[in-house]
Coordinates of C-alpha atoms in Angstrom, one line a residue:
A1 CA 79.7 86.5 60.7
T2 CA 82.4 88.8 61.9
A3 CA 85.9 88.7 60.4
D4 CA 87.2 87.1 63.7
E5 CA 84.5 84.4 63.5
T6 CA 85.2 83.7 59.9
F7 CA 88.9 83.5 60.7
R8 CA 88.3 81.3 63.8
H9 CA 86.3 78.8 61.8
G10 CA 88.5 78.7 58.7
W11 CA 92.1 79.3 59.6
Q12 CA 92.9 75.6 59.9
E13 CA 91.5 75.0 56.4
H14 CA 94.3 77.2 55.1
F15 CA 97.2 76.6 57.5
Y16 CA 98.7 73.7 59.4
S17 CA 98.6 74.6 63.1
G18 CA 101.9 72.7 63.8
N19 CA 103.7 74.5 61.0
L20 CA 102.5 77.9 62.4
A21 CA 103.7 76.9 65.9
D22 CA 107.1 75.8 64.5
Y23 CA 107.4 79.0 62.5
V24 CA 106.7 81.2 65.5
V25 CA 109.2 79.2 67.6
F26 CA 111.8 79.2 64.8
T27 CA 111.5 82.9 64.0
C28 CA 111.4 83.9 67.7
A29 CA 114.4 81.7 68.7
L30 CA 116.6 83.0 65.9
N31 CA 114.9 86.4 65.7
V32 CA 114.1 86.0 62.0
G33 CA 112.5 89.4 62.4
D34 CA 111.8 90.3 58.8
N35 CA 109.8 87.2 57.9
A36 CA 106.2 87.6 59.3
Y37 CA 104.5 88.4 56.0
K38 CA 107.5 89.5 54.1
N39 CA 110.3 87.2 53.0
T40 CA 108.0 84.2 53.5
Y41 CA 106.7 81.8 50.9
L42 CA 103.4 80.1 51.2
S43 CA 104.2 76.5 50.2
V44 CA 101.9 73.7 49.3
T45 CA 103.1 70.1 49.5
D46 CA 100.8 68.8 46.8
I47 CA 98.2 71.2 45.3
T48 CA 96.2 68.2 43.9
D49 CA 95.9 66.8 47.5
G50 CA 94.9 69.9 49.4
H51 CA 95.2 73.7 49.7
R52 CA 96.7 74.2 53.2
F53 CA 99.8 76.3 53.2
L54 CA 103.1 75.8 54.9
L55 CA 105.1 79.0 55.9
T56 CA 108.6 78.8 54.5
P57 CA 111.1 81.6 55.3
W58 CA 113.8 83.0 53.0
D59 CA 116.1 86.0 53.1
M60 CA 117.0 85.9 56.8
D61 CA 119.5 88.7 57.0
M62 CA 117.6 90.1 60.0
S63 CA 118.3 87.3 62.4
L64 CA 120.4 86.3 65.4
G65 CA 120.3 89.8 66.9
G66 CA 121.2 91.7 63.7
L67 CA 119.2 94.0 61.6
W68 CA 118.7 93.8 57.8
D69 CA 121.5 96.3 57.3
G70 CA 124.1 94.5 59.4
R71 CA 123.7 96.6 62.6
Y72 CA 123.2 94.8 65.9
S73 CA 120.1 95.1 68.1
E74 CA 120.1 93.7 71.6
S75 CA 116.4 94.5 71.9
L76 CA 115.3 91.8 69.4
T77 CA 114.8 89.0 71.9
L78 CA 111.2 89.3 72.9
P79 CA 108.7 86.9 71.3
Y80 CA 105.5 88.9 71.8
R81 CA 106.2 91.1 68.8
Y82 CA 104.0 88.5 67.0
N83 CA 101.0 89.7 68.9
G84 CA 100.6 92.5 66.3
I85 CA 101.2 90.5 63.2
A86 CA 98.3 88.7 61.5
P87 CA 97.5 85.8 61.4
F88 CA 99.5 85.4 64.6
N89 CA 97.8 88.3 66.3
R90 CA 94.4 86.7 66.1
L91 CA 95.7 83.3 67.0
Y92 CA 97.4 84.8 70.1
A93 CA 94.9 87.4 71.1
Q94 CA 92.0 85.0 71.0
D95 CA 94.0 81.9 71.7
M96 CA 92.3 80.1 68.9
D97 CA 92.2 76.3 69.4
G98 CA 94.8 76.5 72.1
F99 CA 97.4 78.0 69.8
K100 CA 99.4 79.8 72.6
D101 CA 99.8 76.5 74.4
E102 CA 100.8 74.7 71.2
V103 CA 103.6 77.3 70.7
G104 CA 104.7 77.0 74.3
D105 CA 104.7 73.2 74.1
R106 CA 106.8 73.3 70.9
W107 CA 109.3 75.6 72.6
R108 CA 109.5 73.4 75.7
N109 CA 110.1 70.3 73.4
L110 CA 112.9 72.0 71.4
A111 CA 114.5 74.2 74.2
P112 CA 116.4 71.4 75.9
T113 CA 117.6 69.8 72.6
L114 CA 117.8 71.4 69.1
L115 CA 117.4 75.0 70.3
S116 CA 119.4 74.7 73.6
V117 CA 122.1 77.2 74.1
A118 CA 124.8 74.5 73.9
S119 CA 123.4 73.1 70.6
V120 CA 123.1 76.5 68.9
H121 CA 126.6 77.5 70.2
A122 CA 128.0 74.3 68.7
V123 CA 126.5 75.0 65.3
L124 CA 127.9 78.5 65.4
D125 CA 131.3 77.2 66.3
G126 CA 131.2 74.6 63.5
Y127 CA 130.3 77.2 60.9
A128 CA 132.8 79.7 62.2
T129 CA 135.6 77.0 61.9
S130 CA 134.5 76.2 58.3
F131 CA 134.3 79.8 57.3
R132 CA 137.8 80.5 58.8
I133 CA 139.5 77.4 57.3
S134 CA 137.9 77.9 53.9
G135 CA 138.7 81.6 53.8
A136 CA 135.1 82.4 53.2
W137 CA 134.9 84.9 56.1
Q138 CA 137.9 86.8 54.9
R139 CA 136.5 87.0 51.4
E140 CA 133.2 88.3 52.8
Y141 CA 135.0 90.8 54.9
Q142 CA 137.0 92.1 52.0
R143 CA 134.0 92.3 49.7
W144 CA 131.3 93.7 52.1
N145 CA 133.1 95.5 54.9
G146 CA 131.6 99.0 55.1
N147 CA 128.7 98.1 52.7
P148 CA 126.5 99.1 54.4
V149 CA 128.2 98.8 57.8
P150 CA 131.6 97.9 59.1
L151 CA 132.0 94.1 59.6
K152 CA 134.1 92.3 62.2
E153 CA 137.4 91.2 60.7
D154 CA 137.6 88.3 63.1
I155 CA 134.7 85.9 62.9
A156 CA 135.2 85.0 66.5
D157 CA 134.0 88.5 67.5
E158 CA 130.9 88.1 65.4
V159 CA 130.2 84.6 66.9
D160 CA 130.8 85.9 70.5
Y161 CA 128.2 88.6 69.9
I162 CA 125.7 86.1 68.5
K163 CA 126.3 83.7 71.4
R164 CA 125.6 86.4 73.9
W165 CA 122.5 87.5 72.0
Y166 CA 121.2 83.9 71.7
Q167 CA 121.7 83.3 75.5
N168 CA 119.5 86.4 76.1
S169 CA 117.0 85.4 73.6
Y170 CA 116.8 81.8 75.0
D171 CA 116.3 83.2 78.5
N172 CA 113.5 85.5 77.3
L173 CA 111.8 82.7 75.5
C174 CA 112.0 80.4 78.5
Q175 CA 110.3 83.1 80.5
H176 CA 107.7 84.2 78.0
L177 CA 106.9 80.7 76.7
G178 CA 106.5 79.3 80.1
A179 CA 109.5 76.8 80.2
G180 CA 109.6 75.9 83.8
A181 CA 106.4 77.8 84.6
G182 CA 104.3 75.6 82.3
T183 CA 102.1 78.4 81.1
G184 CA 102.8 78.3 77.4
R185 CA 101.6 82.0 77.1
L186 CA 103.3 84.8 75.2
E187 CA 103.0 87.8 77.4
S188 CA 104.4 91.3 77.0

């Protein structure tokens, strides 16, 4: 059998399809761009009960329109970057077991609720308020400003950037994952 045939017949023995779809939606929506094969744990709920893995992200510095070193990148809003990253590339390229539609369906279920622009903006505002009131943002600024890049002294400036970035990301995901169009396909 070819490598693709082996993968097609065995991938669901090693991964939960729903977890992979959730992971793609999560990492695309928030641009957790450094967590495809790196900064990701393979978790098992109970090794005595089975051997399928859950993907679990960690170290998400490169998220919400930012790069790992603190710089901004407006370009990081397109979901099809996963087309070149295995195992996602095979799942997408060959649409194994309807995986593209599963990702699209998951996005369409979360887009009007948990991942809506209003919901994400409310979470950002809540954390910004907590960081401001507690003094955490000022402490972070004093400790890390200029290491490696200049930080925003006012957390509102940072939050405003992230809100604009998320709106663009959300709009791109709606277009590329077929919200409204109903296609569920990631296209470049």
